Amino acid sequence: ISVEIAGNGEAAMAWVDDRNGNLDIYGQRMLADHENNTITTLWSTVEEGGTAICDEAGDQNYAKITYASGCCGSEGVTAATWQDNRDGNFDVYMQYLWLNGEPYFQNYPQGLPLTNLSSSQTKPRVKADNSGAYVVWYSDQNNNADIYAQKIVASQDNPIAWSDNGLSICSADDVQTGARLSVDNQGGVYFAWQDDRNGGDEADVYIQHIGAENVATMPENGLIISDAALIQKSPVVRNDGNGSAFVIWE
C-alpha cells in the first residue's frame, strides 16, 4: 500500500489487488471527518473497494503514488506508478489521476508506458512538483541493476520529457539498488542509491541531481556521498527547502 496527501485536506492511496485473478492496481481517495471520527471514500464506495487504476492483463504490482500539487491545474492530481508485465516482462507505467479518480492520459487509460524493453524494469518510485512527475526504477537492460528515471509532464501529446526508456542516472559497473528521490522545488530532482561498483562488501552511497534544464549537475554516474569501509545502505534523500538536499543512510 502507498498513501499520500492529495490536496484539499484529502489523501489518496494505491494498492496491489488480486480480485480479478491476477495482480492489478486499485486506488481510493479519502476525506477524514475528525469531529465525527469518520472517513468518506471519494472514488468509490467502501463496498465497491476502490477504483481500478490499472486492471490490464498480466500482473501489475509495486504501486507507488504521490501528490502533484500544481501539475494539471490549481487542485493538482495524484501521480501513480507501478511495474507491469502485460507484455511478458516487467516495464514501468504511470498515470495521473484527476480528483474524481479518472485517468488523465486519454490515449493511455491503462497507464502511460515509460519503458518498452525486452529486459525488466522494476521497483519504480515517484515524486512530483508543479512541473511534472519524476519516476525512478531499476533496469536490467545492461545485464545488471542500473538506475534510470523519467520526467512526465502534463501533456496529452508529448508527456515524456527525458530520453525514451528513461534517462540513465547511473550505469556504473556492478549493481545499483535502493534508489530514492526528492524534488528540489526548483524544477529539478535528486536521486540517491546504494552502489556496489567497488564490491558488494563495500557498498557506498551516491547521489545525482537533474536540474530544471533536464541536465545532470553532478559527475556522470553520480557523486559519492560515503565510501567508508564496509557497507552503507538504504539511503533516503529529502530537499532542504532551498534547492539543496539531505541524504541519510544506514
JSON list of C-alpha atoms in Angstrom, two decimals:
[
{"chain": "A", "resi": 1, "resn": "ILE", "atom": "CA", "xyz": [0.00, 0.00, 0.00]},
{"chain": "A", "resi": 2, "resn": "SER", "atom": "CA", "xyz": [1.16, 3.51, -0.83]},
{"chain": "A", "resi": 3, "resn": "VAL", "atom": "CA", "xyz": [-0.63, 6.52, 0.72]},
{"chain": "A", "resi": 4, "resn": "GLU", "atom": "CA", "xyz": [-0.01, 10.26, 0.31]},
{"chain": "A", "resi": 5, "resn": "ILE", "atom": "CA", "xyz": [-1.73, 13.60, 0.77]},
{"chain": "A", "resi": 6, "resn": "ALA", "atom": "CA", "xyz": [-3.89, 14.54, -2.22]},
{"chain": "A", "resi": 7, "resn": "GLY", "atom": "CA", "xyz": [-4.85, 18.19, -1.77]},
{"chain": "A", "resi": 8, "resn": "ASN", "atom": "CA", "xyz": [-7.98, 19.78, -0.28]},
{"chain": "A", "resi": 9, "resn": "GLY", "atom": "CA", "xyz": [-7.25, 18.09, 3.04]},
{"chain": "A", "resi": 10, "resn": "GLU", "atom": "CA", "xyz": [-7.70, 14.68, 1.42]},
{"chain": "A", "resi": 11, "resn": "ALA", "atom": "CA", "xyz": [-5.48, 11.63, 0.96]},
{"chain": "A", "resi": 12, "resn": "ALA", "atom": "CA", "xyz": [-5.06, 9.05, -1.80]},
{"chain": "A", "resi": 13, "resn": "MET", "atom": "CA", "xyz": [-3.80, 5.50, -1.70]},
{"chain": "A", "resi": 14, "resn": "ALA", "atom": "CA", "xyz": [-2.93, 2.72, -4.13]},
{"chain": "A", "resi": 15, "resn": "TRP", "atom": "CA", "xyz": [-2.50, -0.99, -3.61]},
{"chain": "A", "resi": 16, "resn": "VAL", "atom": "CA", "xyz": [-2.00, -4.32, -5.38]},
{"chain": "A", "resi": 17, "resn": "ASP", "atom": "CA", "xyz": [-5.27, -6.25, -5.73]},
{"chain": "A", "resi": 18, "resn": "ASP", "atom": "CA", "xyz": [-5.93, -9.84, -6.87]},
{"chain": "A", "resi": 19, "resn": "ARG", "atom": "CA", "xyz": [-9.75, -9.74, -7.05]},
{"chain": "A", "resi": 20, "resn": "ASN", "atom": "CA", "xyz": [-9.62, -10.42, -10.82]},
{"chain": "A", "resi": 21, "resn": "GLY", "atom": "CA", "xyz": [-7.37, -13.48, -10.58]},
{"chain": "A", "resi": 22, "resn": "ASN", "atom": "CA", "xyz": [-4.19, -11.58, -11.39]},
{"chain": "A", "resi": 23, "resn": "LEU", "atom": "CA", "xyz": [-2.45, -8.62, -9.78]},
{"chain": "A", "resi": 24, "resn": "ASP", "atom": "CA", "xyz": [-3.95, -5.22, -10.59]},
{"chain": "A", "resi": 25, "resn": "ILE", "atom": "CA", "xyz": [-3.55, -1.71, -9.20]},
{"chain": "A", "resi": 26, "resn": "TYR", "atom": "CA", "xyz": [-6.51, -0.17, -7.38]},
{"chain": "A", "resi": 27, "resn": "GLY", "atom": "CA", "xyz": [-6.81, 3.16, -5.59]},
{"chain": "A", "resi": 28, "resn": "GLN", "atom": "CA", "xyz": [-9.01, 5.29, -3.38]},
{"chain": "A", "resi": 29, "resn": "ARG", "atom": "CA", "xyz": [-9.29, 8.93, -2.35]},
{"chain": "A", "resi": 30, "resn": "MET", "atom": "CA", "xyz": [-10.43, 9.74, 1.19]},
{"chain": "A", "resi": 31, "resn": "LEU", "atom": "CA", "xyz": [-11.58, 12.65, 3.33]},
{"chain": "A", "resi": 32, "resn": "ALA", "atom": "CA", "xyz": [-11.38, 12.42, 7.12]},
{"chain": "A", "resi": 33, "resn": "ASP", "atom": "CA", "xyz": [-14.05, 13.99, 9.36]},
{"chain": "A", "resi": 34, "resn": "HIS", "atom": "CA", "xyz": [-12.13, 14.49, 12.58]},
{"chain": "A", "resi": 35, "resn": "GLU", "atom": "CA", "xyz": [-15.13, 15.76, 14.53]},
{"chain": "A", "resi": 36, "resn": "ASN", "atom": "CA", "xyz": [-17.10, 12.59, 13.90]},
{"chain": "A", "resi": 37, "resn": "ASN", "atom": "CA", "xyz": [-14.14, 10.20, 13.58]},
{"chain": "A", "resi": 38, "resn": "THR", "atom": "CA", "xyz": [-15.25, 9.01, 10.13]},
{"chain": "A", "resi": 39, "resn": "ILE", "atom": "CA", "xyz": [-13.62, 8.69, 6.72]},
{"chain": "A", "resi": 40, "resn": "THR", "atom": "CA", "xyz": [-15.52, 9.26, 3.47]},
{"chain": "A", "resi": 41, "resn": "THR", "atom": "CA", "xyz": [-14.28, 7.43, 0.38]},
{"chain": "A", "resi": 42, "resn": "LEU", "atom": "CA", "xyz": [-14.46, 9.57, -2.76]},
{"chain": "A", "resi": 43, "resn": "TRP", "atom": "CA", "xyz": [-13.55, 7.37, -5.75]},
{"chain": "A", "resi": 44, "resn": "SER", "atom": "CA", "xyz": [-15.93, 4.54, -4.86]},
{"chain": "A", "resi": 45, "resn": "THR", "atom": "CA", "xyz": [-17.96, 3.19, -2.00]},
{"chain": "A", "resi": 46, "resn": "VAL", "atom": "CA", "xyz": [-16.28, 1.01, 0.58]},
{"chain": "A", "resi": 47, "resn": "GLU", "atom": "CA", "xyz": [-18.29, -1.94, -0.76]},
{"chain": "A", "resi": 48, "resn": "GLU", "atom": "CA", "xyz": [-17.01, -1.33, -4.30]},
{"chain": "A", "resi": 49, "resn": "GLY", "atom": "CA", "xyz": [-13.49, -1.48, -2.91]},
{"chain": "A", "resi": 50, "resn": "GLY", "atom": "CA", "xyz": [-11.76, 1.34, -4.76]},
{"chain": "A", "resi": 51, "resn": "THR", "atom": "CA", "xyz": [-11.34, 2.16, -8.42]},
{"chain": "A", "resi": 52, "resn": "ALA", "atom": "CA", "xyz": [-9.09, 0.35, -10.88]},
{"chain": "A", "resi": 53, "resn": "ILE", "atom": "CA", "xyz": [-6.00, 2.38, -11.78]},
{"chain": "A", "resi": 54, "resn": "CYS", "atom": "CA", "xyz": [-4.81, -0.48, -14.00]},
{"chain": "A", "resi": 55, "resn": "ASP", "atom": "CA", "xyz": [-6.55, -3.84, -14.48]},
{"chain": "A", "resi": 56, "resn": "GLU", "atom": "CA", "xyz": [-4.78, -4.80, -17.71]},
{"chain": "A", "resi": 57, "resn": "ALA", "atom": "CA", "xyz": [-3.86, -8.42, -18.48]},
{"chain": "A", "resi": 58, "resn": "GLY", "atom": "CA", "xyz": [-0.79, -9.80, -16.73]},
{"chain": "A", "resi": 59, "resn": "ASP", "atom": "CA", "xyz": [0.39, -8.67, -13.32]},
{"chain": "A", "resi": 60, "resn": "GLN", "atom": "CA", "xyz": [0.78, -5.11, -12.11]},
{"chain": "A", "resi": 61, "resn": "ASN", "atom": "CA", "xyz": [2.40, -4.56, -8.73]},
{"chain": "A", "resi": 62, "resn": "TYR", "atom": "CA", "xyz": [4.76, -2.40, -6.65]},
{"chain": "A", "resi": 63, "resn": "ALA", "atom": "CA", "xyz": [2.35, 0.58, -6.77]},
{"chain": "A", "resi": 64, "resn": "LYS", "atom": "CA", "xyz": [3.56, 3.97, -5.54]},
{"chain": "A", "resi": 65, "resn": "ILE", "atom": "CA", "xyz": [1.75, 7.32, -5.56]},
{"chain": "A", "resi": 66, "resn": "THR", "atom": "CA", "xyz": [2.44, 10.95, -4.83]},
{"chain": "A", "resi": 67, "resn": "TYR", "atom": "CA", "xyz": [0.68, 14.33, -4.97]},
{"chain": "A", "resi": 68, "resn": "ALA", "atom": "CA", "xyz": [1.39, 16.64, -7.92]},
{"chain": "A", "resi": 69, "resn": "SER", "atom": "CA", "xyz": [0.15, 19.87, -6.39]},
{"chain": "A", "resi": 70, "resn": "GLY", "atom": "CA", "xyz": [0.06, 22.16, -9.43]},
{"chain": "A", "resi": 71, "resn": "CYS", "atom": "CA", "xyz": [0.83, 19.81, -12.29]},
{"chain": "A", "resi": 72, "resn": "CYS", "atom": "CA", "xyz": [-2.55, 19.66, -14.04]},
{"chain": "A", "resi": 73, "resn": "GLY", "atom": "CA", "xyz": [-4.40, 22.64, -12.56]},
{"chain": "A", "resi": 74, "resn": "SER", "atom": "CA", "xyz": [-4.77, 24.50, -9.30]},
{"chain": "A", "resi": 75, "resn": "GLU", "atom": "CA", "xyz": [-6.17, 21.50, -7.41]},
{"chain": "A", "resi": 76, "resn": "GLY", "atom": "CA", "xyz": [-3.43, 19.14, -8.53]},
{"chain": "A", "resi": 77, "resn": "VAL", "atom": "CA", "xyz": [-3.58, 15.45, -9.33]},
{"chain": "A", "resi": 78, "resn": "THR", "atom": "CA", "xyz": [-2.37, 12.16, -7.93]},
{"chain": "A", "resi": 79, "resn": "ALA", "atom": "CA", "xyz": [0.55, 10.55, -9.79]},
{"chain": "A", "resi": 80, "resn": "ALA", "atom": "CA", "xyz": [0.76, 6.74, -9.67]},
{"chain": "A", "resi": 81, "resn": "THR", "atom": "CA", "xyz": [3.43, 4.36, -10.95]},
{"chain": "A", "resi": 82, "resn": "TRP", "atom": "CA", "xyz": [3.86, 0.59, -10.98]},
{"chain": "A", "resi": 83, "resn": "GLN", "atom": "CA", "xyz": [5.73, -2.30, -12.61]},
{"chain": "A", "resi": 84, "resn": "ASP", "atom": "CA", "xyz": [3.75, -4.16, -15.25]},
{"chain": "A", "resi": 85, "resn": "ASN", "atom": "CA", "xyz": [4.35, -7.43, -17.14]},
{"chain": "A", "resi": 86, "resn": "ARG", "atom": "CA", "xyz": [1.44, -7.21, -19.60]},
{"chain": "A", "resi": 87, "resn": "ASP", "atom": "CA", "xyz": [3.97, -7.74, -22.42]},
{"chain": "A", "resi": 88, "resn": "GLY", "atom": "CA", "xyz": [5.77, -10.68, -20.82]},
{"chain": "A", "resi": 89, "resn": "ASN", "atom": "CA", "xyz": [8.49, -8.82, -18.91]},
{"chain": "A", "resi": 90, "resn": "PHE", "atom": "CA", "xyz": [8.27, -6.02, -16.39]},
{"chain": "A", "resi": 91, "resn": "ASP", "atom": "CA", "xyz": [8.08, -2.47, -17.70]},
{"chain": "A", "resi": 92, "resn": "VAL", "atom": "CA", "xyz": [7.29, 0.73, -15.81]},
{"chain": "A", "resi": 93, "resn": "TYR", "atom": "CA", "xyz": [3.97, 2.55, -16.25]},
{"chain": "A", "resi": 94, "resn": "MET", "atom": "CA", "xyz": [2.43, 5.65, -14.69]},
{"chain": "A", "resi": 95, "resn": "GLN", "atom": "CA", "xyz": [-0.83, 7.58, -14.64]},
{"chain": "A", "resi": 96, "resn": "TYR", "atom": "CA", "xyz": [-2.06, 10.96, -13.49]},
{"chain": "A", "resi": 97, "resn": "LEU", "atom": "CA", "xyz": [-5.43, 10.72, -11.74]},
{"chain": "A", "resi": 98, "resn": "TRP", "atom": "CA", "xyz": [-7.94, 13.57, -11.60]},
{"chain": "A", "resi": 99, "resn": "LEU", "atom": "CA", "xyz": [-9.73, 14.43, -8.36]},
{"chain": "A", "resi": 100, "resn": "ASN", "atom": "CA", "xyz": [-12.54, 12.01, -9.33]},
{"chain": "A", "resi": 101, "resn": "GLY", "atom": "CA", "xyz": [-10.10, 9.15, -9.98]},
{"chain": "A", "resi": 102, "resn": "GLU", "atom": "CA", "xyz": [-10.41, 9.28, -13.77]},
{"chain": "A", "resi": 103, "resn": "PRO", "atom": "CA", "xyz": [-7.17, 8.82, -15.74]},
{"chain": "A", "resi": 104, "resn": "TYR", "atom": "CA", "xyz": [-5.54, 11.93, -17.18]},
{"chain": "A", "resi": 105, "resn": "PHE", "atom": "CA", "xyz": [-3.92, 10.31, -20.24]},
{"chain": "A", "resi": 106, "resn": "GLN", "atom": "CA", "xyz": [-6.76, 9.86, -22.72]},
{"chain": "A", "resi": 107, "resn": "ASN", "atom": "CA", "xyz": [-4.76, 7.62, -25.06]},
{"chain": "A", "resi": 108, "resn": "TYR", "atom": "CA", "xyz": [-3.42, 5.51, -22.19]},
{"chain": "A", "resi": 109, "resn": "PRO", "atom": "CA", "xyz": [-6.32, 4.72, -19.83]},
{"chain": "A", "resi": 110, "resn": "GLN", "atom": "CA", "xyz": [-4.41, 1.66, -18.54]},
{"chain": "A", "resi": 111, "resn": "GLY", "atom": "CA", "xyz": [-1.26, 3.65, -17.90]},
{"chain": "A", "resi": 112, "resn": "LEU", "atom": "CA", "xyz": [1.40, 5.54, -19.83]},
{"chain": "A", "resi": 113, "resn": "PRO", "atom": "CA", "xyz": [4.37, 3.24, -20.62]},
{"chain": "A", "resi": 114, "resn": "LEU", "atom": "CA", "xyz": [7.70, 4.69, -19.50]},
{"chain": "A", "resi": 115, "resn": "THR", "atom": "CA", "xyz": [9.71, 1.72, -20.77]},
{"chain": "A", "resi": 116, "resn": "ASN", "atom": "CA", "xyz": [9.31, -0.79, -23.57]},
{"chain": "A", "resi": 117, "resn": "LEU", "atom": "CA", "xyz": [12.34, -3.08, -23.45]},
{"chain": "A", "resi": 118, "resn": "SER", "atom": "CA", "xyz": [12.97, -6.82, -23.57]},
{"chain": "A", "resi": 119, "resn": "SER", "atom": "CA", "xyz": [14.75, -6.63, -20.20]},
{"chain": "A", "resi": 120, "resn": "SER", "atom": "CA", "xyz": [13.00, -5.95, -16.90]},
{"chain": "A", "resi": 121, "resn": "GLN", "atom": "CA", "xyz": [12.45, -2.56, -15.28]},
{"chain": "A", "resi": 122, "resn": "THR", "atom": "CA", "xyz": [11.22, -2.80, -11.72]},
{"chain": "A", "resi": 123, "resn": "LYS", "atom": "CA", "xyz": [10.52, -1.16, -8.36]},
{"chain": "A", "resi": 124, "resn": "PRO", "atom": "CA", "xyz": [9.55, 2.35, -9.51]},
{"chain": "A", "resi": 125, "resn": "ARG", "atom": "CA", "xyz": [9.13, 5.26, -7.14]},
{"chain": "A", "resi": 126, "resn": "VAL", "atom": "CA", "xyz": [7.54, 8.64, -7.87]},
{"chain": "A", "resi": 127, "resn": "LYS", "atom": "CA", "xyz": [7.69, 12.24, -6.64]},
{"chain": "A", "resi": 128, "resn": "ALA", "atom": "CA", "xyz": [6.24, 15.36, -8.25]},
{"chain": "A", "resi": 129, "resn": "ASP", "atom": "CA", "xyz": [6.32, 19.15, -8.32]},
{"chain": "A", "resi": 130, "resn": "ASN", "atom": "CA", "xyz": [4.47, 21.84, -10.26]},
{"chain": "A", "resi": 131, "resn": "SER", "atom": "CA", "xyz": [6.35, 20.98, -13.45]},
{"chain": "A", "resi": 132, "resn": "GLY", "atom": "CA", "xyz": [5.56, 17.26, -13.54]},
{"chain": "A", "resi": 133, "resn": "ALA", "atom": "CA", "xyz": [6.26, 13.87, -12.00]},
{"chain": "A", "resi": 134, "resn": "TYR", "atom": "CA", "xyz": [9.58, 12.04, -11.70]},
{"chain": "A", "resi": 135, "resn": "VAL", "atom": "CA", "xyz": [9.79, 8.25, -11.68]},
{"chain": "A", "resi": 136, "resn": "VAL", "atom": "CA", "xyz": [12.95, 6.26, -10.86]},
{"chain": "A", "resi": 137, "resn": "TRP", "atom": "CA", "xyz": [13.43, 2.48, -11.27]},
{"chain": "A", "resi": 138, "resn": "TYR", "atom": "CA", "xyz": [15.93, -0.36, -11.60]},
{"chain": "A", "resi": 139, "resn": "SER", "atom": "CA", "xyz": [16.76, -1.60, -15.10]},
{"chain": "A", "resi": 140, "resn": "ASP", "atom": "CA", "xyz": [18.39, -4.85, -16.24]},
{"chain": "A", "resi": 141, "resn": "GLN", "atom": "CA", "xyz": [19.00, -3.56, -19.77]},
{"chain": "A", "resi": 142, "resn": "ASN", "atom": "CA", "xyz": [22.79, -3.56, -19.23]},
{"chain": "A", "resi": 143, "resn": "ASN", "atom": "CA", "xyz": [22.72, -7.04, -17.64]},
{"chain": "A", "resi": 144, "resn": "ASN", "atom": "CA", "xyz": [23.00, -5.68, -14.11]},
{"chain": "A", "resi": 145, "resn": "ALA", "atom": "CA", "xyz": [20.80, -3.44, -12.00]},
{"chain": "A", "resi": 146, "resn": "ASP", "atom": "CA", "xyz": [21.22, 0.20, -13.03]},
{"chain": "A", "resi": 147, "resn": "ILE", "atom": "CA", "xyz": [19.24, 3.31, -12.14]},
{"chain": "A", "resi": 148, "resn": "TYR", "atom": "CA", "xyz": [17.06, 5.03, -14.76]},
{"chain": "A", "resi": 149, "resn": "ALA", "atom": "CA", "xyz": [14.45, 7.77, -14.44]},
{"chain": "A", "resi": 150, "resn": "GLN", "atom": "CA", "xyz": [11.87, 9.72, -16.40]},
{"chain": "A", "resi": 151, "resn": "LYS", "atom": "CA", "xyz": [10.09, 13.06, -16.07]},
{"chain": "A", "resi": 152, "resn": "ILE", "atom": "CA", "xyz": [6.44, 13.12, -17.13]},
{"chain": "A", "resi": 153, "resn": "VAL", "atom": "CA", "xyz": [4.72, 16.42, -17.84]},
{"chain": "A", "resi": 154, "resn": "ALA", "atom": "CA", "xyz": [1.00, 17.14, -18.14]},
{"chain": "A", "resi": 155, "resn": "SER", "atom": "CA", "xyz": [0.67, 16.85, -21.91]},
{"chain": "A", "resi": 156, "resn": "GLN", "atom": "CA", "xyz": [-1.59, 14.58, -23.91]},
{"chain": "A", "resi": 157, "resn": "ASP", "atom": "CA", "xyz": [0.72, 14.76, -26.94]},
{"chain": "A", "resi": 158, "resn": "ASN", "atom": "CA", "xyz": [4.27, 14.85, -25.52]},
{"chain": "A", "resi": 159, "resn": "PRO", "atom": "CA", "xyz": [4.29, 13.75, -21.88]},
{"chain": "A", "resi": 160, "resn": "ILE", "atom": "CA", "xyz": [7.80, 12.20, -21.90]},
{"chain": "A", "resi": 161, "resn": "ALA", "atom": "CA", "xyz": [10.34, 14.90, -21.05]},
{"chain": "A", "resi": 162, "resn": "TRP", "atom": "CA", "xyz": [13.57, 12.88, -20.98]},
{"chain": "A", "resi": 163, "resn": "SER", "atom": "CA", "xyz": [15.07, 10.08, -23.13]},
{"chain": "A", "resi": 164, "resn": "ASP", "atom": "CA", "xyz": [12.90, 7.23, -24.43]},
{"chain": "A", "resi": 165, "resn": "ASN", "atom": "CA", "xyz": [13.01, 4.34, -21.93]},
{"chain": "A", "resi": 166, "resn": "GLY", "atom": "CA", "xyz": [14.44, 6.68, -19.34]},
{"chain": "A", "resi": 167, "resn": "LEU", "atom": "CA", "xyz": [17.48, 8.79, -18.58]},
{"chain": "A", "resi": 168, "resn": "SER", "atom": "CA", "xyz": [20.47, 6.89, -17.20]},
{"chain": "A", "resi": 169, "resn": "ILE", "atom": "CA", "xyz": [21.08, 8.11, -13.67]},
{"chain": "A", "resi": 170, "resn": "CYS", "atom": "CA", "xyz": [23.75, 5.51, -13.01]},
{"chain": "A", "resi": 171, "resn": "SER", "atom": "CA", "xyz": [25.00, 2.70, -15.27]},
{"chain": "A", "resi": 172, "resn": "ALA", "atom": "CA", "xyz": [28.30, 2.08, -13.48]},
{"chain": "A", "resi": 173, "resn": "ASP", "atom": "CA", "xyz": [29.74, -1.41, -13.08]},
{"chain": "A", "resi": 174, "resn": "ASP", "atom": "CA", "xyz": [28.08, -3.93, -10.79]},
{"chain": "A", "resi": 175, "resn": "VAL", "atom": "CA", "xyz": [24.74, -3.33, -9.08]},
{"chain": "A", "resi": 176, "resn": "GLN", "atom": "CA", "xyz": [22.97, -0.12, -8.04]},
{"chain": "A", "resi": 177, "resn": "THR", "atom": "CA", "xyz": [19.93, -0.56, -5.78]},
{"chain": "A", "resi": 178, "resn": "GLY", "atom": "CA", "xyz": [17.80, 1.21, -3.20]},
{"chain": "A", "resi": 179, "resn": "ALA", "atom": "CA", "xyz": [17.06, 4.23, -5.39]},
{"chain": "A", "resi": 180, "resn": "ARG", "atom": "CA", "xyz": [15.12, 7.06, -3.74]},
{"chain": "A", "resi": 181, "resn": "LEU", "atom": "CA", "xyz": [14.26, 10.54, -4.99]},
{"chain": "A", "resi": 182, "resn": "SER", "atom": "CA", "xyz": [13.19, 14.01, -3.87]},
{"chain": "A", "resi": 183, "resn": "VAL", "atom": "CA", "xyz": [12.19, 17.07, -5.88]},
{"chain": "A", "resi": 184, "resn": "ASP", "atom": "CA", "xyz": [14.30, 20.17, -5.26]},
{"chain": "A", "resi": 185, "resn": "ASN", "atom": "CA", "xyz": [11.26, 22.53, -5.51]},
{"chain": "A", "resi": 186, "resn": "GLN", "atom": "CA", "xyz": [13.08, 24.43, -8.26]},
{"chain": "A", "resi": 187, "resn": "GLY", "atom": "CA", "xyz": [12.10, 22.25, -11.22]},
{"chain": "A", "resi": 188, "resn": "GLY", "atom": "CA", "xyz": [14.70, 19.55, -10.63]},
{"chain": "A", "resi": 189, "resn": "VAL", "atom": "CA", "xyz": [15.11, 16.32, -8.69]},
{"chain": "A", "resi": 190, "resn": "TYR", "atom": "CA", "xyz": [17.67, 14.48, -6.54]},
{"chain": "A", "resi": 191, "resn": "PHE", "atom": "CA", "xyz": [18.33, 10.73, -6.70]},
{"chain": "A", "resi": 192, "resn": "ALA", "atom": "CA", "xyz": [20.24, 8.70, -4.11]},
{"chain": "A", "resi": 193, "resn": "TRP", "atom": "CA", "xyz": [21.11, 4.99, -4.18]},
{"chain": "A", "resi": 194, "resn": "GLN", "atom": "CA", "xyz": [23.25, 2.18, -2.81]},
{"chain": "A", "resi": 195, "resn": "ASP", "atom": "CA", "xyz": [26.13, 1.33, -5.17]},
{"chain": "A", "resi": 196, "resn": "ASP", "atom": "CA", "xyz": [28.23, -1.85, -5.39]},
{"chain": "A", "resi": 197, "resn": "ARG", "atom": "CA", "xyz": [30.70, -0.62, -8.05]},
{"chain": "A", "resi": 198, "resn": "ASN", "atom": "CA", "xyz": [33.54, -1.00, -5.52]},
{"chain": "A", "resi": 199, "resn": "GLY", "atom": "CA", "xyz": [32.43, -4.50, -4.47]},
{"chain": "A", "resi": 200, "resn": "GLY", "atom": "CA", "xyz": [29.28, -5.81, -2.79]},
{"chain": "A", "resi": 201, "resn": "ASP", "atom": "CA", "xyz": [31.00, -5.96, 0.59]},
{"chain": "A", "resi": 202, "resn": "GLU", "atom": "CA", "xyz": [31.96, -2.29, 0.18]},
{"chain": "A", "resi": 203, "resn": "ALA", "atom": "CA", "xyz": [28.61, -0.80, -0.86]},
{"chain": "A", "resi": 204, "resn": "ASP", "atom": "CA", "xyz": [28.61, 3.00, -0.94]},
{"chain": "A", "resi": 205, "resn": "VAL", "atom": "CA", "xyz": [26.04, 5.79, -1.23]},
{"chain": "A", "resi": 206, "resn": "TYR", "atom": "CA", "xyz": [25.85, 8.02, -4.31]},
{"chain": "A", "resi": 207, "resn": "ILE", "atom": "CA", "xyz": [23.70, 10.97, -5.37]},
{"chain": "A", "resi": 208, "resn": "GLN", "atom": "CA", "xyz": [22.75, 12.67, -8.64]},
{"chain": "A", "resi": 209, "resn": "HIS", "atom": "CA", "xyz": [20.83, 15.86, -9.36]},
{"chain": "A", "resi": 210, "resn": "ILE", "atom": "CA", "xyz": [18.95, 16.67, -12.57]},
{"chain": "A", "resi": 211, "resn": "GLY", "atom": "CA", "xyz": [18.26, 20.38, -12.74]},
{"chain": "A", "resi": 212, "resn": "ALA", "atom": "CA", "xyz": [15.35, 22.31, -14.21]},
{"chain": "A", "resi": 213, "resn": "GLU", "atom": "CA", "xyz": [17.20, 22.34, -17.57]},
{"chain": "A", "resi": 214, "resn": "ASN", "atom": "CA", "xyz": [16.99, 18.50, -17.59]},
{"chain": "A", "resi": 215, "resn": "VAL", "atom": "CA", "xyz": [20.79, 18.18, -17.32]},
{"chain": "A", "resi": 216, "resn": "ALA", "atom": "CA", "xyz": [22.79, 16.39, -14.61]},
{"chain": "A", "resi": 217, "resn": "THR", "atom": "CA", "xyz": [24.61, 18.82, -12.31]},
{"chain": "A", "resi": 218, "resn": "MET", "atom": "CA", "xyz": [26.89, 16.20, -10.72]},
{"chain": "A", "resi": 219, "resn": "PRO", "atom": "CA", "xyz": [29.50, 13.81, -12.19]},
{"chain": "A", "resi": 220, "resn": "GLU", "atom": "CA", "xyz": [28.43, 11.07, -14.60]},
{"chain": "A", "resi": 221, "resn": "ASN", "atom": "CA", "xyz": [27.13, 8.04, -12.68]},
{"chain": "A", "resi": 222, "resn": "GLY", "atom": "CA", "xyz": [26.78, 10.08, -9.51]},
{"chain": "A", "resi": 223, "resn": "LEU", "atom": "CA", "xyz": [28.67, 11.86, -6.75]},
{"chain": "A", "resi": 224, "resn": "ILE", "atom": "CA", "xyz": [29.89, 9.62, -3.95]},
{"chain": "A", "resi": 225, "resn": "ILE", "atom": "CA", "xyz": [28.46, 10.58, -0.56]},
{"chain": "A", "resi": 226, "resn": "SER", "atom": "CA", "xyz": [30.12, 7.90, 1.53]},
{"chain": "A", "resi": 227, "resn": "ASP", "atom": "CA", "xyz": [32.95, 5.48, 0.69]},
{"chain": "A", "resi": 228, "resn": "ALA", "atom": "CA", "xyz": [33.60, 4.42, 4.26]},
{"chain": "A", "resi": 229, "resn": "ALA", "atom": "CA", "xyz": [34.69, 0.85, 4.93]},
{"chain": "A", "resi": 230, "resn": "LEU", "atom": "CA", "xyz": [32.15, -1.97, 4.74]},
{"chain": "A", "resi": 231, "resn": "ILE", "atom": "CA", "xyz": [28.51, -1.36, 3.75]},
{"chain": "A", "resi": 232, "resn": "GLN", "atom": "CA", "xyz": [26.48, 1.85, 3.56]},
{"chain": "A", "resi": 233, "resn": "LYS", "atom": "CA", "xyz": [22.90, 1.10, 2.51]},
{"chain": "A", "resi": 234, "resn": "SER", "atom": "CA", "xyz": [19.24, 2.20, 2.30]},
{"chain": "A", "resi": 235, "resn": "PRO", "atom": "CA", "xyz": [19.77, 5.90, 1.56]},
{"chain": "A", "resi": 236, "resn": "VAL", "atom": "CA", "xyz": [16.91, 8.40, 1.77]},
{"chain": "A", "resi": 237, "resn": "VAL", "atom": "CA", "xyz": [17.09, 11.86, 0.19]},
{"chain": "A", "resi": 238, "resn": "ARG", "atom": "CA", "xyz": [14.95, 14.90, 1.04]},
{"chain": "A", "resi": 239, "resn": "ASN", "atom": "CA", "xyz": [15.13, 18.51, -0.13]},
{"chain": "A", "resi": 240, "resn": "ASP", "atom": "CA", "xyz": [16.04, 21.21, 2.39]},
{"chain": "A", "resi": 241, "resn": "GLY", "atom": "CA", "xyz": [13.56, 23.78, 1.05]},
{"chain": "A", "resi": 242, "resn": "ASN", "atom": "CA", "xyz": [16.31, 25.86, -0.56]},
{"chain": "A", "resi": 243, "resn": "GLY", "atom": "CA", "xyz": [17.24, 23.75, -3.57]},
{"chain": "A", "resi": 244, "resn": "SER", "atom": "CA", "xyz": [19.77, 21.54, -1.79]},
{"chain": "A", "resi": 245, "resn": "ALA", "atom": "CA", "xyz": [19.21, 18.13, -0.21]},
{"chain": "A", "resi": 246, "resn": "PHE", "atom": "CA", "xyz": [19.90, 15.96, 2.83]},
{"chain": "A", "resi": 247, "resn": "VAL", "atom": "CA", "xyz": [20.87, 12.29, 2.49]},
{"chain": "A", "resi": 248, "resn": "ILE", "atom": "CA", "xyz": [20.73, 9.78, 5.34]},
{"chain": "A", "resi": 249, "resn": "TRP", "atom": "CA", "xyz": [21.59, 6.07, 5.28]},
{"chain": "A", "resi": 250, "resn": "GLU", "atom": "CA", "xyz": [22.32, 3.04, 7.40]}
]
